[in-house]
Coordinates of C-alpha atoms in Angstrom, one line a residue:
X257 CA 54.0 38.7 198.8
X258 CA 56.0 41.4 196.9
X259 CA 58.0 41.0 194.0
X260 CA 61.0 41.6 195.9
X261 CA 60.8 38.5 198.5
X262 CA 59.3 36.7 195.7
X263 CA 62.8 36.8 194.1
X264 CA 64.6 36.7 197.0
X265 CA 62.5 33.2 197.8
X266 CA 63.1 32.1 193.9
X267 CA 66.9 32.6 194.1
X268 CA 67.1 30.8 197.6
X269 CA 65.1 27.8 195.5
X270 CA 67.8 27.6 192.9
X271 CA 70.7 26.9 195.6
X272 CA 69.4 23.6 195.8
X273 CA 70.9 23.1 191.9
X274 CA 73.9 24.7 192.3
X275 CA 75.1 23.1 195.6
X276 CA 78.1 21.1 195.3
X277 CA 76.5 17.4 195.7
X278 CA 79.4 15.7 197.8
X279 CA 79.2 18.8 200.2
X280 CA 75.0 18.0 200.2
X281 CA 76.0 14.3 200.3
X282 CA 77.8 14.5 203.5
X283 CA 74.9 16.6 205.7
X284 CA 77.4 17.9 207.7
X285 CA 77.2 21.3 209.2
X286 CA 79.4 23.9 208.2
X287 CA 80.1 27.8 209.1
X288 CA 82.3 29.6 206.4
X289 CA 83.1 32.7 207.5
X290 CA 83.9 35.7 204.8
X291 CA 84.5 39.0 205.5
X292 CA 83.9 42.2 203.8
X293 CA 83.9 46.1 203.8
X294 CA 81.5 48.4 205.0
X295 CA 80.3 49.7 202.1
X296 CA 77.9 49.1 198.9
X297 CA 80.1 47.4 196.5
X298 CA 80.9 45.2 199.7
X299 CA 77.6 43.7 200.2
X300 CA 77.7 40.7 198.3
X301 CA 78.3 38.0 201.2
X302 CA 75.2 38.7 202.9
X303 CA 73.5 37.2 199.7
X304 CA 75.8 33.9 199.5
X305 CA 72.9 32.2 201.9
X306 CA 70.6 32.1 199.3
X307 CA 72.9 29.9 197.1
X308 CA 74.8 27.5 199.6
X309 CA 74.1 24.4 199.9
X310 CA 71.7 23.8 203.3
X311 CA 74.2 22.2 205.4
X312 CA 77.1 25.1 205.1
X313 CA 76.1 28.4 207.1
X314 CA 77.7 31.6 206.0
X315 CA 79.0 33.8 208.8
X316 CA 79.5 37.9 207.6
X317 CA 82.1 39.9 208.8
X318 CA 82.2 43.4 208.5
X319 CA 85.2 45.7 208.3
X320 CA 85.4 49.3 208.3
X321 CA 89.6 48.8 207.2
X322 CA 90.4 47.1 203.9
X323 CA 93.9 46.3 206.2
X324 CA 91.8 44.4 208.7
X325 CA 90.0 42.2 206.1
X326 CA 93.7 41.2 204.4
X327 CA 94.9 40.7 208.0
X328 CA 91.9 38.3 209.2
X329 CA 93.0 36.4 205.5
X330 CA 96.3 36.1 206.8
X331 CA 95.4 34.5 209.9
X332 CA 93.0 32.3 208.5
X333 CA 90.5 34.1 210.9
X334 CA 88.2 33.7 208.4
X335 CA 87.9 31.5 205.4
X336 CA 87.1 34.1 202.4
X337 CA 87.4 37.9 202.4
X338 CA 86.6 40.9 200.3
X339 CA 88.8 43.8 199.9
X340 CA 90.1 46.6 198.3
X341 CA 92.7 45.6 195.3
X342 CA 95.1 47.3 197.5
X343 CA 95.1 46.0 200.4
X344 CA 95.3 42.6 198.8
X345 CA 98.2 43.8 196.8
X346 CA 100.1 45.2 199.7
X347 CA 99.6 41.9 201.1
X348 CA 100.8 39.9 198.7
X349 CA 103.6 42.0 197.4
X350 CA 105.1 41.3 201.2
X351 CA 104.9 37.9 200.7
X352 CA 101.6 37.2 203.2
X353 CA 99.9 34.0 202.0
X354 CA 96.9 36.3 199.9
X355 CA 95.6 34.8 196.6
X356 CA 92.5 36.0 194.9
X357 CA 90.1 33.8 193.8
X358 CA 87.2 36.2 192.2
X359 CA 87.0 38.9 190.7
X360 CA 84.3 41.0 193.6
X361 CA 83.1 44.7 192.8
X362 CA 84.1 47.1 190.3
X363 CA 83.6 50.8 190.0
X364 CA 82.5 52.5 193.6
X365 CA 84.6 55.5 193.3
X366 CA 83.4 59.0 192.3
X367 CA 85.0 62.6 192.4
X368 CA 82.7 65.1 194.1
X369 CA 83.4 68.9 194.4
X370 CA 81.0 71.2 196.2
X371 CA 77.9 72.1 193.7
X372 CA 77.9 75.5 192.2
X373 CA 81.6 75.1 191.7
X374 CA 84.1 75.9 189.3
X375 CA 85.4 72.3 189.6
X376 CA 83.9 70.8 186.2
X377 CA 87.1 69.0 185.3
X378 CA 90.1 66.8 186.9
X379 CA 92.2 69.7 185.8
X380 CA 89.7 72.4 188.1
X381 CA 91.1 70.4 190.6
X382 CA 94.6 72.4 190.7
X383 CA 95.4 74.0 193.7
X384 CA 92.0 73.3 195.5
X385 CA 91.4 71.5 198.9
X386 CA 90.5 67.8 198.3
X387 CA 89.5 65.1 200.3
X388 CA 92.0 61.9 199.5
X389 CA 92.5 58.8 202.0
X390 CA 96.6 58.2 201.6
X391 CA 97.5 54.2 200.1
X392 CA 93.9 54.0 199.0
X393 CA 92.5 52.3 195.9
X394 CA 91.0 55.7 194.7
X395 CA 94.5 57.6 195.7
X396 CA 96.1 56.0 192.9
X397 CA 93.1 56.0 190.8
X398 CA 93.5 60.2 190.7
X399 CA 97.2 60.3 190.8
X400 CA 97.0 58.0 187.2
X401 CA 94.1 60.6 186.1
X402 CA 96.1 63.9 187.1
X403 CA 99.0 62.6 185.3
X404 CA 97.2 62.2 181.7
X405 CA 95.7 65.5 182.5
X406 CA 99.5 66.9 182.7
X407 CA 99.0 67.5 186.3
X408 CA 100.5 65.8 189.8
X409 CA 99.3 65.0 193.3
X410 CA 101.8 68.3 193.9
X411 CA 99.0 70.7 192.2
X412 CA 96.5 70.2 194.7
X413 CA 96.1 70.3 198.2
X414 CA 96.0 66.9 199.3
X415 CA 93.6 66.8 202.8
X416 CA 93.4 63.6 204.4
X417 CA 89.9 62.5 204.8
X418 CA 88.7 59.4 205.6
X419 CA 86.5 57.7 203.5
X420 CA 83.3 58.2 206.2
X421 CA 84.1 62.3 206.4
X422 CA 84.2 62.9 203.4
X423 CA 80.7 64.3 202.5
X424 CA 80.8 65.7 206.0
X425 CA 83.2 67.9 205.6
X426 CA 82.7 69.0 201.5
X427 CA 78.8 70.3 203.0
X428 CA 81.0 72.4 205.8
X429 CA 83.0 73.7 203.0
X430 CA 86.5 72.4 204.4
X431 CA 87.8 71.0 201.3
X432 CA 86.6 72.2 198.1
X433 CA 86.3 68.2 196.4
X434 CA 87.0 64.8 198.0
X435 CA 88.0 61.5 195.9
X436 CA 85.8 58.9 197.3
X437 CA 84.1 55.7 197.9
X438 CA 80.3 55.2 197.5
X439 CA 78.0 55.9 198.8
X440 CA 79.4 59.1 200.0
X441 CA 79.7 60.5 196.5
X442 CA 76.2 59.7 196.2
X443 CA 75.3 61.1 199.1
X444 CA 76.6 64.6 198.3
X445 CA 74.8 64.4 194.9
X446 CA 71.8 63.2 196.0
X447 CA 71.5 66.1 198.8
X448 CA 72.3 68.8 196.6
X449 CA 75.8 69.8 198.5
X450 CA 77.9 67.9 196.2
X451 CA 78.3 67.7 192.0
X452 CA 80.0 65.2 190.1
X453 CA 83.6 65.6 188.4
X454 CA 83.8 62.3 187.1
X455 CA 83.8 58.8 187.6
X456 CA 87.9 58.0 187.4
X457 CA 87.3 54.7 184.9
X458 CA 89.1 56.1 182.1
X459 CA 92.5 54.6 183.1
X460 CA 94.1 51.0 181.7
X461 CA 92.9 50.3 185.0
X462 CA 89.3 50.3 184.2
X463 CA 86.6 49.9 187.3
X464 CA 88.7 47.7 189.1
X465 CA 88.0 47.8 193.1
X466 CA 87.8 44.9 195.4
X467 CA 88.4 41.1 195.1
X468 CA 87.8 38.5 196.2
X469 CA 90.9 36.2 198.2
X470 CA 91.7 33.5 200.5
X471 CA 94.5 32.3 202.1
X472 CA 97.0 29.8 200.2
X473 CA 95.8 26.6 202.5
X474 CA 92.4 27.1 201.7
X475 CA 93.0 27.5 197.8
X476 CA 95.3 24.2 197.6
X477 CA 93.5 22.0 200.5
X478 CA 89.7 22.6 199.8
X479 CA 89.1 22.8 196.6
X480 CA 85.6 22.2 196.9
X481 CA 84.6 24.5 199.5
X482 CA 86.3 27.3 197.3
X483 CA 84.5 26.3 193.9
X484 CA 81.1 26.1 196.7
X485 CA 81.7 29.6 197.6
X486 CA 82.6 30.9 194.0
X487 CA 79.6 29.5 192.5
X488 CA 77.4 31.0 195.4
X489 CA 79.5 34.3 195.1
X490 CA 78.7 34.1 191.0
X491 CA 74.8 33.7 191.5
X492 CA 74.6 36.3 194.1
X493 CA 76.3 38.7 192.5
X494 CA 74.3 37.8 188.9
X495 CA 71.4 38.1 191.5
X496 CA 72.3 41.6 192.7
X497 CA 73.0 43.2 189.4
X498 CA 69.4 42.1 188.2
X499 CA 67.7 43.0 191.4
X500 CA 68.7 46.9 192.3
X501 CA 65.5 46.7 195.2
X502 CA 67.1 43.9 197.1
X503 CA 70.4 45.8 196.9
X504 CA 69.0 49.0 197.8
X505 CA 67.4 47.1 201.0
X506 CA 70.3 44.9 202.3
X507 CA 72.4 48.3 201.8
X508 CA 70.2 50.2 204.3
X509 CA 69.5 47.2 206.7
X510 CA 73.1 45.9 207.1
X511 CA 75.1 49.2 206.3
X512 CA 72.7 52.0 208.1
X513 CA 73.3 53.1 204.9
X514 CA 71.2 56.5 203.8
X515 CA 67.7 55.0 201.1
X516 CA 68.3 58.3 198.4
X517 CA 72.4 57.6 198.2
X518 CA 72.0 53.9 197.7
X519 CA 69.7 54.9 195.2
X520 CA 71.8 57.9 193.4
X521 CA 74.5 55.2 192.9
X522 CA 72.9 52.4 191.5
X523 CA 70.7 54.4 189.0
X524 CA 74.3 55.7 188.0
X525 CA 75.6 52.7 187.9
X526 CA 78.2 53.3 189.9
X527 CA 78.7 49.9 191.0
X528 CA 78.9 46.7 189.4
X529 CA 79.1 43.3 191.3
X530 CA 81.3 40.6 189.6
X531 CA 83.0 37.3 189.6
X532 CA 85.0 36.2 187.1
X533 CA 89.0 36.8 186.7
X534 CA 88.9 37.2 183.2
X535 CA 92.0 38.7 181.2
X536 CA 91.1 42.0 181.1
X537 CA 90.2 41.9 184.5
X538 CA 93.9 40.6 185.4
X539 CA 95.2 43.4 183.2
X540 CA 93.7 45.8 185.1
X541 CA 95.3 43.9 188.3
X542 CA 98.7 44.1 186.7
X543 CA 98.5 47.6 186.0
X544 CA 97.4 48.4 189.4
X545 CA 100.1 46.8 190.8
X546 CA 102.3 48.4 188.3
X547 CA 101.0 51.8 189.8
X548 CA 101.5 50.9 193.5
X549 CA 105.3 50.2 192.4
X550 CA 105.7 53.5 191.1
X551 CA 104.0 55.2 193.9
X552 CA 106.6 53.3 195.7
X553 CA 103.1 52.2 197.9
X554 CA 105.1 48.4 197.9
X555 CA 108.4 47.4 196.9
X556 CA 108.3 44.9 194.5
X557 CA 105.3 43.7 192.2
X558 CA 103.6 40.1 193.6
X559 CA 104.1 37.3 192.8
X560 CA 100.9 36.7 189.9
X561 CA 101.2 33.1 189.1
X562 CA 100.2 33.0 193.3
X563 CA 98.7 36.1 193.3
X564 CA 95.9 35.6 191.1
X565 CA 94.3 32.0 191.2
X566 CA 92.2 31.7 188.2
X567 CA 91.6 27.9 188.7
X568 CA 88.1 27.8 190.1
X569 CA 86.7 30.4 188.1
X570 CA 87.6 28.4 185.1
X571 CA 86.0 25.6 187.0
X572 CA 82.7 27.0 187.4
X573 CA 82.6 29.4 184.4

């Protein structure tokens, strides 16, 4: 037996301990359902088995639009879903019935520009082709990065790329650099056709990415199925952090996802799995939003004291 499904076994063991006991106590079967996004800092749900309780069966999802995982939220298609901190903001500044409940994956971003490039900088990045997705998370991540460099989305030539073409078309050379999600900044590194700019963290809005949300029902009406699904979402994601081979497996066998990129990002650490909404972490939310507003990306700011639910982290902190 190797190390890796020995710990995969050991942390399945320790569910039994962490299971709510009226939820065991009632040996009913349940399915939660919880979607997510196709990508690495997305994979957390597919490790929540290991840490459920045995008579509650988690159902995956899988998105390739942050919009569609906020959507199935909103219509209570699903019980819990993982998204972008935009799309859950858009949400919720509309007045959908969104509320986080976890903090879910920070960092995930990277800006690449083809290697052997004069692009060293951000500020290299002025009046070059790059790769942005419009209203994504790392769109305003670079527009709050060129403006403490002096500069403005206006200094570059802004080529809409989705997140899945990105590395595609940097290797034909039709943009110069692309703002992206993992693991296609990893994948250009790791191949050789791509070199890193920088990891965009240095704003007030830290590594913040995706969260974790439900819809208001399920927040006020079950209280214990949320604070089952946070602790489970807690364990697995102390479990991934601590276990980079388990990672780099479930990323290849649920995502397709190429072995050396997976790798490339997690030796960089260039994706962190978390849980907890703590007050930096809603800082960073806040500022976000604050960015959105100026972007003119939503009208007005949400609604925090329902936006951000910080109840049953508290509860199983």
């Amino acid at each position: 037996m190797n190390l890796q499904r020995r710990s995969l076994l050991a942390a399945g063991a320790m569910s039994v301990s962490l299971a709510s006991p009226s939820l065991l106590a009632q040996n009913q079967k349940r399915t939660v359902k919880v979607c997510t996004f196709r990508v690495l800092h997305g994979l957390a749900p597919y490790f929540y088995q290991l840490f459920m309780p045995s008579n509650i069966d988690v159902e995956v999802l899988t998105f390739d639009s942050p919009t569609d995982a906020k959507n199935a939220v909103v219509t209570r298609s699903v019980d819990f879903g993982a998204m972008g901190i935009a799309a859950a903001t858009l949400g919720a500044a509309a007045g959908e019935p969104i509320t986080v409940i976890g903090a879910f994956a920070n960092k995930g971003m990277g800006v690449i520009a083809k290697a052997g490039s004069n692009i060293k900088t951000v500020k290299d990045l002025k009046g070059k082709r790059v790769g942005i997705w419009p209203g994504s998370t790392q769109e305003v991540f670079i527009r709050e990065r060129l403006r403490m460099e002096g500069m403005s989305i206006k200094d570059l030539e802004q080529v809409r790329v989705p997140f899945g073409e990105m590395h595609t078309m940097l290797a034909r050379g039709e943009i110069d650099a692309f703002v992206g999600s993992e693991t296609a900044p990893s994948m250009s590194i790791s191949s050789g056709v791509g070199q890193l700019v920088e990891y965009p963290y240095g704003t007030r809005m830290g590594g913040l990415n995706m969260v974790l949300t439900t819809h208001f029902e399920m927040a006020d009406k079950n209280p214990e199925l949320v604070r089952t699904l946070l602790t489970a979402h807690r364990r697995a994601s102390t479990f991934m952090n601590d276990n980079k081979q388990a990672v780099l497996d479930m990323a290849v066998s649920k995502l397709g996802a190429n072995r050396a990129a997976v790798s490339q990002a997690l030796q960089a650490s260039n994706v962190e799995y978390v849980w907890n909404l703590t007050p930096a972490y809603q800082a960073q939310a806040r500022a976000y939003a604050d960015q959105m507003l100026e972007l003119k990306q939503i009208r007005n700011l949400p609604d925090f004291k329902k936006f951000i639910d910080t109840r049953y982290v508290k509860d199983i902190s």
